[in-house]
Amino acid sequence: MHSAVFLIEFGAIILGLGLLGRLAGRFRFSPIPLYLLAGLAFGTGGLLPMGASEEFVAIGAEIGVILLLLMLGLEYTATDLVSNLKTQYPAGLVDFTLNAVPGALAALLMGWGPVAAVVLAGVTWISSSGVIAKVMGDLGRLGNRETPVILSVLVLEDLAMAVYLPIITALLAGVGLAAGSLTLAIALGVAGAVLFVAVRYGRVISRFVSSDDPEKLLLVVLGLTLLVAGIAQQLQVSAAVGAFLVGIALSGEVAEGTHTLLSPLRDLFAAVFFVFFGLHTDPASIPPVLLPALALALVTTVTKIATGYWAARRAGIGVKGRWRAGGTLVARGEFSIVIAGLAVSAGIEPALGPLATAYVLILVVIGPLTARYTEPLAAWFIGRRAGRTPLLAAVPSPAKSRESVPEPAPDQDPAGRP
């Protein structure tokens, strides 16, 4: 009986995701907000709570984030990663300053104390790699010139989590300096070791994984990714960082074959991740903290757009690409929820959990919209001030034919790639 209920619930979830995806495709926008709202409607405190499939959905959500980051890593080589990190580390410092400080100040203004301030700083600082990877794929921007800049900022944030999470865990637990330093040293060592192996022995790993049989290639790559992600998480390093570095280590035909094989699995489990996020949010906890969460979301939307714009300009990207980079970085998600969850478990501040949840829900809905519309709205606004660009010309029309090839913009190459 329990298995029958599970099949009914999970089947309804997958069918609902498919229908929502078709609806989003009809209107040509990202389905992520619809997935989240569906989870909110049918989760804790929603219209029809689901219990039998909860554990499986939770595991599926973790796999979804891992696959999103693996597929993002497949787009770039280890050389690209090292080069971007060397050139873009100032963007990481700007990102931290502009986006962590508002969260810390908000916590202090509400009288929550220094530990809660450090926690909320992390919630507002870290963009959602999972959501952003999905949005860039939906919008067809993985090959854009600004994408390496976005990727560099995300990787710097994810690597920073290897330092931040042990620190916040030690603060919340009230452990001594020695224990906290040991945890931090282990985390940094593991992250560095995985990065070294990915950069130095990427070709060896690709040869080991390579297979002409799609079934064997799928099993080896998926198994290796889950194994590395699990070991990384066990050692206090983000599973997402481990999965991303596995993708970086694979190259050539192996990367192309893996991308083709895993794309359907990524789409399935990524959708489950976004539904799971909504399922575990009680709608009744949101209204009391909605106004401060909305104010914080508006401030950090502006600061994230500024971060992406600055980083892209520093990398020599054209104006359109700068606005796209800024708008794409807005979404928060999995890391913010993990950080807030640690604080809630430690009993630091009762209102911190609902505030973080409302904040992330707002930005995970707004994020796909800013990714799509920041650049055309900026073009319209600038053009209007100059008295020459109407709104309808700035915002791309969904009815425009896919076969029509527009003239390249000033920041595009002759092939039309931004």
Short mmCIF file of C-alpha atoms in Angstrom, two decimals:
data_model
loop_
_atom_site.label_atom_id
_atom_site.label_comp_id
_atom_site.label_asym_id
_atom_site.label_seq_id
_atom_site.Cartn_x
_atom_site.Cartn_y
_atom_site.Cartn_z
CA MET A 1 0.00 0.00 0.00
CA HIS A 2 2.82 2.38 0.88
CA SER A 3 4.55 1.67 -2.46
CA ALA A 4 1.30 2.33 -4.31
CA VAL A 5 0.89 5.71 -2.59
CA PHE A 6 4.52 6.52 -3.37
CA LEU A 7 4.07 5.72 -7.05
CA ILE A 8 0.90 7.81 -7.20
CA GLU A 9 2.53 10.80 -5.49
CA PHE A 10 5.79 10.67 -7.41
CA GLY A 11 4.01 10.03 -10.69
CA ALA A 12 1.78 13.04 -10.04
CA ILE A 13 4.87 15.16 -9.31
CA ILE A 14 6.62 14.15 -12.55
CA LEU A 15 3.45 14.59 -14.62
CA GLY A 16 2.84 18.00 -13.05
CA LEU A 17 6.42 19.04 -13.81
CA GLY A 18 5.99 18.03 -17.42
CA LEU A 19 2.78 20.04 -17.79
CA LEU A 20 4.30 23.09 -16.08
CA GLY A 21 7.34 22.83 -18.31
CA ARG A 22 5.10 22.80 -21.39
CA LEU A 23 3.21 25.81 -20.07
CA ALA A 24 6.46 27.71 -19.49
CA GLY A 25 7.69 26.71 -22.93
CA ARG A 26 4.53 28.06 -24.55
CA PHE A 27 5.20 31.49 -23.06
CA ARG A 28 8.99 31.14 -23.44
CA PHE A 29 10.13 31.69 -19.87
CA SER A 30 11.99 29.53 -17.35
CA PRO A 31 9.82 26.90 -15.61
CA ILE A 32 11.74 27.24 -12.31
CA PRO A 33 9.28 29.67 -10.64
CA LEU A 34 6.38 27.36 -11.52
CA TYR A 35 8.21 24.35 -10.05
CA LEU A 36 8.82 26.24 -6.80
CA LEU A 37 5.25 27.48 -6.50
CA ALA A 38 3.96 23.96 -7.15
CA GLY A 39 6.14 22.63 -4.33
CA LEU A 40 4.90 25.42 -2.06
CA ALA A 41 1.28 24.56 -2.83
CA PHE A 42 1.63 20.84 -2.14
CA GLY A 43 4.24 20.79 0.62
CA THR A 44 4.23 21.44 4.36
CA GLY A 45 1.15 23.50 5.24
CA GLY A 46 0.05 23.56 1.58
CA LEU A 47 -3.15 22.46 -0.10
CA LEU A 48 -2.32 18.76 -0.24
CA PRO A 49 0.82 17.69 1.68
CA MET A 50 2.72 14.71 0.27
CA GLY A 51 4.45 12.33 2.67
CA ALA A 52 5.08 8.96 1.06
CA SER A 53 7.51 10.26 -1.57
CA GLU A 54 9.28 12.79 0.64
CA GLU A 55 12.48 10.83 1.26
CA PHE A 56 12.92 9.88 -2.39
CA VAL A 57 12.29 13.46 -3.51
CA ALA A 58 14.92 14.68 -1.02
CA ILE A 59 17.53 12.32 -2.48
CA GLY A 60 16.47 13.26 -6.00
CA ALA A 61 16.91 16.94 -5.13
CA GLU A 62 20.51 16.35 -4.00
CA ILE A 63 21.25 14.44 -7.21
CA GLY A 64 19.68 17.30 -9.18
CA VAL A 65 22.12 19.89 -7.80
CA ILE A 66 25.06 17.54 -8.37
CA LEU A 67 24.08 16.92 -12.01
CA LEU A 68 23.53 20.62 -12.67
CA LEU A 69 27.05 21.42 -11.52
CA LEU A 70 28.57 18.43 -13.31
CA MET A 71 27.02 19.56 -16.61
CA LEU A 72 28.19 23.12 -16.02
CA GLY A 73 31.73 21.84 -15.42
CA LEU A 74 31.67 19.89 -18.69
CA GLU A 75 31.43 23.18 -20.60
CA TYR A 76 34.95 24.24 -19.55
CA THR A 77 38.45 22.80 -19.35
CA ALA A 78 40.73 22.82 -16.33
CA THR A 79 42.91 25.42 -18.06
CA ASP A 80 39.88 27.68 -18.47
CA LEU A 81 39.04 27.30 -14.77
CA VAL A 82 42.52 28.16 -13.50
CA SER A 83 42.84 31.10 -15.88
CA ASN A 84 39.44 32.50 -14.88
CA LEU A 85 40.13 32.11 -11.17
CA LYS A 86 43.46 33.92 -11.50
CA THR A 87 41.92 36.83 -13.38
CA GLN A 88 38.54 37.04 -11.63
CA TYR A 89 39.44 36.83 -7.94
CA PRO A 90 38.87 40.60 -7.52
CA ALA A 91 35.29 39.98 -8.64
CA GLY A 92 34.97 37.54 -5.74
CA LEU A 93 36.05 40.23 -3.30
CA VAL A 94 33.58 42.72 -4.79
CA ASP A 95 30.87 40.05 -4.67
CA PHE A 96 31.50 39.40 -0.98
CA THR A 97 31.55 43.10 -0.07
CA LEU A 98 28.41 44.09 -1.98
CA ASN A 99 26.26 41.08 -1.07
CA ALA A 100 27.38 39.76 2.33
CA VAL A 101 27.44 43.16 4.06
CA PRO A 102 23.68 43.89 3.53
CA GLY A 103 22.74 40.60 5.21
CA ALA A 104 25.04 41.21 8.17
CA LEU A 105 23.75 44.76 8.63
CA ALA A 106 20.13 43.59 8.45
CA ALA A 107 20.71 41.01 11.21
CA LEU A 108 22.42 43.58 13.43
CA LEU A 109 19.66 46.15 12.85
CA MET A 110 17.08 43.56 13.92
CA GLY A 111 19.09 42.89 17.10
CA TRP A 112 19.98 39.29 16.30
CA GLY A 113 23.63 39.43 17.39
CA PRO A 114 26.98 38.81 15.65
CA VAL A 115 26.59 35.05 15.02
CA ALA A 116 23.23 35.57 13.29
CA ALA A 117 24.83 38.41 11.33
CA VAL A 118 27.51 36.05 9.99
CA VAL A 119 24.80 33.53 9.06
CA LEU A 120 22.57 36.03 7.25
CA ALA A 121 25.62 37.44 5.46
CA GLY A 122 26.16 34.00 3.94
CA VAL A 123 22.48 33.71 2.97
CA THR A 124 22.57 36.98 1.01
CA TRP A 125 26.07 36.47 -0.41
CA ILE A 126 25.93 33.12 -2.24
CA SER A 127 24.11 32.83 -5.56
CA SER A 128 22.43 29.57 -6.49
CA SER A 129 24.69 27.60 -8.83
CA GLY A 130 21.88 25.11 -9.43
CA VAL A 131 19.26 27.69 -10.42
CA ILE A 132 21.71 29.73 -12.51
CA ALA A 133 23.00 26.68 -14.37
CA LYS A 134 19.43 25.71 -15.21
CA VAL A 135 18.50 29.24 -16.30
CA MET A 136 21.54 29.61 -18.56
CA GLY A 137 20.71 26.28 -20.18
CA ASP A 138 17.04 27.27 -20.66
CA LEU A 139 18.04 30.58 -22.25
CA GLY A 140 20.72 29.02 -24.46
CA ARG A 141 23.54 31.12 -23.01
CA LEU A 142 26.12 28.49 -22.09
CA GLY A 143 28.25 29.59 -25.06
CA ASN A 144 27.94 33.34 -24.45
CA ARG A 145 31.06 35.44 -23.90
CA GLU A 146 29.89 36.53 -20.44
CA THR A 147 29.29 32.95 -19.25
CA PRO A 148 32.92 32.33 -18.14
CA VAL A 149 32.67 35.46 -15.98
CA ILE A 150 29.44 34.21 -14.38
CA LEU A 151 31.03 30.81 -13.91
CA SER A 152 34.11 32.33 -12.27
CA VAL A 153 31.99 34.20 -9.73
CA LEU A 154 29.98 31.05 -8.96
CA VAL A 155 33.09 28.91 -8.58
CA LEU A 156 34.72 31.48 -6.29
CA GLU A 157 31.55 31.46 -4.17
CA ASP A 158 31.42 27.66 -4.07
CA LEU A 159 35.09 27.41 -3.13
CA ALA A 160 34.55 30.11 -0.50
CA MET A 161 31.90 27.83 0.99
CA ALA A 162 34.70 25.36 1.75
CA VAL A 163 36.02 28.02 4.14
CA TYR A 164 32.75 29.58 5.27
CA LEU A 165 30.78 26.44 6.19
CA PRO A 166 33.37 25.09 8.67
CA ILE A 167 33.63 28.56 10.23
CA ILE A 168 29.87 28.97 10.64
CA THR A 169 29.54 25.41 11.92
CA ALA A 170 32.17 26.12 14.59
CA LEU A 171 30.48 29.42 15.55
CA LEU A 172 27.06 27.80 15.86
CA ALA A 173 28.42 24.89 17.88
CA GLY A 174 30.52 27.15 20.10
CA VAL A 175 33.60 24.93 19.67
CA GLY A 176 37.08 26.09 20.48
CA LEU A 177 39.59 27.66 18.13
CA ALA A 178 41.63 24.46 17.74
CA ALA A 179 38.67 22.29 16.67
CA GLY A 180 37.38 24.95 14.28
CA SER A 181 40.84 25.41 12.72
CA LEU A 182 41.21 21.65 12.19
CA THR A 183 37.85 21.43 10.41
CA LEU A 184 38.77 24.39 8.22
CA ALA A 185 42.18 22.91 7.37
CA ILE A 186 40.60 19.60 6.33
CA ALA A 187 38.04 21.38 4.14
CA LEU A 188 40.67 23.51 2.41
CA GLY A 189 42.95 20.51 1.91
CA VAL A 190 40.22 18.42 0.30
CA ALA A 191 39.09 21.24 -2.02
CA GLY A 192 42.70 21.90 -3.05
CA ALA A 193 43.41 18.20 -3.64
CA VAL A 194 40.34 17.71 -5.84
CA LEU A 195 41.18 20.84 -7.82
CA PHE A 196 44.80 19.69 -8.27
CA VAL A 197 43.74 16.25 -9.50
CA ALA A 198 41.19 17.79 -11.90
CA VAL A 199 43.78 20.16 -13.38
CA ARG A 200 46.83 17.86 -13.40
CA TYR A 201 45.30 14.50 -14.25
CA GLY A 202 42.20 15.47 -16.24
CA ARG A 203 43.36 13.63 -19.38
CA VAL A 204 44.12 10.47 -17.41
CA ILE A 205 40.65 10.58 -15.85
CA SER A 206 39.06 11.09 -19.27
CA ARG A 207 40.90 8.04 -20.69
CA PHE A 208 39.84 5.95 -17.69
CA VAL A 209 36.19 6.96 -18.07
CA SER A 210 36.06 6.76 -21.87
CA SER A 211 33.97 3.99 -23.43
CA ASP A 212 32.31 3.39 -26.80
CA ASP A 213 29.36 1.82 -25.01
CA PRO A 214 26.92 4.56 -23.88
CA GLU A 215 25.64 2.41 -21.03
CA LYS A 216 29.11 1.89 -19.53
CA LEU A 217 30.03 5.56 -20.02
CA LEU A 218 26.85 6.68 -18.26
CA LEU A 219 27.37 4.34 -15.29
CA VAL A 220 31.05 5.19 -14.80
CA VAL A 221 30.61 8.98 -15.07
CA LEU A 222 27.51 9.06 -12.87
CA GLY A 223 29.07 6.76 -10.30
CA LEU A 224 32.33 8.74 -10.22
CA THR A 225 30.47 12.04 -9.84
CA LEU A 226 28.28 10.84 -6.98
CA LEU A 227 31.29 9.23 -5.26
CA VAL A 228 33.42 12.38 -5.42
CA ALA A 229 30.49 14.60 -4.41
CA GLY A 230 29.70 12.39 -1.43
CA ILE A 231 33.32 12.25 -0.24
CA ALA A 232 33.63 16.03 -0.60
CA GLN A 233 30.47 16.61 1.43
CA GLN A 234 31.55 14.14 4.10
CA LEU A 235 34.78 16.13 4.49
CA GLN A 236 32.92 19.45 4.93
CA VAL A 237 33.35 20.54 1.30
CA SER A 238 30.34 21.27 -0.90
CA ALA A 239 29.13 18.30 -2.96
CA ALA A 240 28.46 20.83 -5.72
CA VAL A 241 32.16 21.79 -5.82
CA GLY A 242 33.15 18.12 -6.12
CA ALA A 243 30.68 17.51 -8.97
CA PHE A 244 31.78 20.66 -10.76
CA LEU A 245 35.45 19.65 -10.60
CA VAL A 246 34.63 16.18 -11.98
CA GLY A 247 33.01 17.92 -14.95
CA ILE A 248 36.10 20.11 -15.35
CA ALA A 249 38.35 17.02 -15.33
CA LEU A 250 36.49 15.37 -18.23
CA SER A 251 37.32 16.64 -21.70
CA GLY A 252 37.10 15.88 -25.41
CA GLU A 253 34.80 13.16 -26.70
CA VAL A 254 34.13 11.95 -23.15
CA ALA A 255 32.70 15.34 -22.17
CA GLU A 256 30.55 15.51 -25.31
CA GLY A 257 29.22 11.99 -24.87
CA THR A 258 28.54 12.54 -21.17
CA HIS A 259 26.66 15.77 -21.91
CA THR A 260 24.38 13.98 -24.37
CA LEU A 261 23.72 11.03 -22.05
CA LEU A 262 23.14 12.98 -18.84
CA SER A 263 21.08 15.90 -20.17
CA PRO A 264 17.70 14.14 -19.70
CA LEU A 265 18.67 12.97 -16.19
CA ARG A 266 19.84 16.48 -15.28
CA ASP A 267 16.55 18.00 -16.40
CA LEU A 268 14.52 15.46 -14.43
CA PHE A 269 16.41 15.69 -11.14
CA ALA A 270 16.92 19.46 -11.40
CA ALA A 271 13.16 19.89 -11.62
CA VAL A 272 12.76 17.62 -8.57
CA PHE A 273 15.23 19.82 -6.67
CA PHE A 274 13.17 22.95 -7.21
CA VAL A 275 9.96 21.18 -6.22
CA PHE A 276 11.61 19.80 -3.08
CA PHE A 277 12.61 23.31 -2.06
CA GLY A 278 8.99 24.42 -2.19
CA LEU A 279 7.66 21.25 -0.53
CA HIS A 280 9.59 22.00 2.67
CA THR A 281 8.41 25.57 3.05
CA ASP A 282 5.38 26.27 5.24
CA PRO A 283 3.42 29.11 3.61
CA ALA A 284 2.15 30.24 7.06
CA SER A 285 5.70 31.13 8.18
CA ILE A 286 6.26 33.62 5.37
CA PRO A 287 3.83 36.57 5.94
CA PRO A 288 5.35 37.79 9.26
CA VAL A 289 8.80 38.22 7.69
CA LEU A 290 7.72 39.12 4.18
CA LEU A 291 8.45 42.86 4.33
CA PRO A 292 12.04 42.61 5.67
CA ALA A 293 12.71 39.71 3.29
CA LEU A 294 11.39 41.75 0.35
CA ALA A 295 13.48 44.79 1.29
CA LEU A 296 16.60 42.65 1.63
CA ALA A 297 15.82 40.94 -1.70
CA LEU A 298 15.48 44.28 -3.51
CA VAL A 299 18.77 45.59 -2.11
CA THR A 300 20.73 42.46 -2.93
CA THR A 301 19.17 42.19 -6.39
CA VAL A 302 20.74 45.56 -7.17
CA THR A 303 24.07 44.61 -5.60
CA LYS A 304 24.26 41.29 -7.49
CA ILE A 305 23.52 43.01 -10.80
CA ALA A 306 26.25 45.53 -9.96
CA THR A 307 28.63 42.66 -9.15
CA GLY A 308 28.04 40.89 -12.46
CA TYR A 309 28.23 44.12 -14.44
CA TRP A 310 31.53 45.09 -12.79
CA ALA A 311 33.05 41.64 -13.28
CA ALA A 312 32.02 41.46 -16.95
CA ARG A 313 33.27 44.98 -17.66
CA ARG A 314 36.60 44.11 -16.05
CA ALA A 315 36.80 41.06 -18.37
CA GLY A 316 36.24 43.23 -21.45
CA ILE A 317 32.68 42.04 -22.15
CA GLY A 318 30.36 44.36 -24.10
CA VAL A 319 27.59 46.36 -22.45
CA LYS A 320 24.83 43.87 -23.27
CA GLY A 321 26.86 40.99 -21.85
CA ARG A 322 27.54 42.98 -18.68
CA TRP A 323 23.84 43.43 -17.99
CA ARG A 324 23.17 39.76 -18.78
CA ALA A 325 25.91 38.70 -16.36
CA GLY A 326 24.47 40.87 -13.59
CA GLY A 327 20.90 39.71 -14.09
CA THR A 328 21.91 36.04 -14.20
CA LEU A 329 23.65 36.14 -10.79
CA VAL A 330 20.58 37.32 -8.84
CA ALA A 331 19.05 33.96 -7.85
CA ARG A 332 19.81 32.47 -4.42
CA GLY A 333 18.98 28.90 -3.52
CA GLU A 334 20.50 25.72 -2.14
CA PHE A 335 23.47 27.17 -0.22
CA SER A 336 21.35 29.88 1.39
CA ILE A 337 18.89 27.29 2.64
CA VAL A 338 21.70 25.05 3.95
CA ILE A 339 23.24 27.97 5.86
CA ALA A 340 19.91 29.02 7.35
CA GLY A 341 19.12 25.41 8.24
CA LEU A 342 22.33 25.13 10.28
CA ALA A 343 21.36 28.24 12.25
CA VAL A 344 17.80 27.02 12.85
CA SER A 345 19.08 23.64 14.10
CA ALA A 346 21.38 25.46 16.51
CA GLY A 347 18.50 27.60 17.83
CA ILE A 348 20.26 30.92 17.17
CA GLU A 349 17.25 33.02 16.13
CA PRO A 350 13.69 31.67 15.56
CA ALA A 351 12.83 34.22 12.85
CA LEU A 352 16.00 33.59 10.87
CA GLY A 353 14.71 30.43 9.16
CA PRO A 354 11.41 31.92 7.87
CA LEU A 355 13.20 35.12 6.80
CA ALA A 356 15.81 33.17 4.84
CA THR A 357 13.12 31.00 3.26
CA ALA A 358 11.03 33.99 2.18
CA TYR A 359 14.16 35.76 0.91
CA VAL A 360 15.27 32.78 -1.18
CA LEU A 361 11.77 32.17 -2.53
CA ILE A 362 11.54 35.77 -3.68
CA LEU A 363 14.92 35.71 -5.40
CA VAL A 364 14.58 32.24 -6.86
CA VAL A 365 11.40 33.45 -8.57
CA ILE A 366 12.85 36.84 -9.54
CA GLY A 367 16.22 35.39 -10.61
CA PRO A 368 15.09 33.75 -13.89
CA LEU A 369 13.21 36.94 -14.74
CA THR A 370 16.20 39.22 -14.14
CA ALA A 371 18.39 36.82 -16.14
CA ARG A 372 16.08 37.24 -19.13
CA TYR A 373 14.99 40.86 -18.89
CA THR A 374 17.77 42.89 -17.19
CA GLU A 375 19.62 43.50 -20.45
CA PRO A 376 16.61 44.52 -22.60
CA LEU A 377 15.17 46.70 -19.81
CA ALA A 378 18.56 48.39 -19.32
CA ALA A 379 18.76 48.99 -23.09
CA TRP A 380 15.23 50.46 -23.06
CA PHE A 381 15.96 52.71 -20.10
CA ILE A 382 19.24 53.97 -21.55
CA GLY A 383 17.63 54.44 -24.95
CA ARG A 384 14.68 56.29 -23.47
CA ARG A 385 17.01 58.70 -21.69
CA ALA A 386 18.70 59.25 -25.05
CA GLY A 387 15.24 59.58 -26.68
CA ARG A 388 15.60 56.88 -29.30
CA THR A 389 14.74 53.30 -28.12
CA PRO A 390 11.09 52.27 -27.64
CA LEU A 391 10.27 49.51 -25.16
CA LEU A 392 8.90 47.08 -27.74
CA ALA A 393 12.17 47.26 -29.66
CA ALA A 394 14.21 46.54 -26.56
CA VAL A 395 12.31 43.50 -25.30
CA PRO A 396 12.54 40.48 -27.63
CA SER A 397 9.20 39.28 -28.92
CA PRO A 398 8.23 35.64 -28.25
CA ALA A 399 6.60 35.57 -31.68
CA LYS A 400 9.89 36.33 -33.47
CA SER A 401 10.91 33.52 -35.81
CA ARG A 402 13.76 31.28 -34.67
CA GLU A 403 15.09 31.26 -38.23
CA SER A 404 15.52 35.01 -38.44
CA VAL A 405 19.14 36.01 -37.91
CA PRO A 406 19.51 39.51 -36.41
CA GLU A 407 22.39 41.80 -37.17
CA PRO A 408 25.26 41.28 -34.67
CA ALA A 409 25.28 43.77 -31.81
CA PRO A 410 28.47 45.76 -31.11
CA ASP A 411 29.48 43.26 -28.41
CA GLN A 412 28.88 40.18 -30.57
CA ASP A 413 31.19 38.34 -32.95
CA PRO A 414 30.26 37.97 -36.64
CA ALA A 415 28.55 34.64 -35.91
CA GLY A 416 26.11 36.41 -33.64
CA ARG A 417 27.39 34.91 -30.38
CA PRO A 418 27.23 37.49 -27.54
#
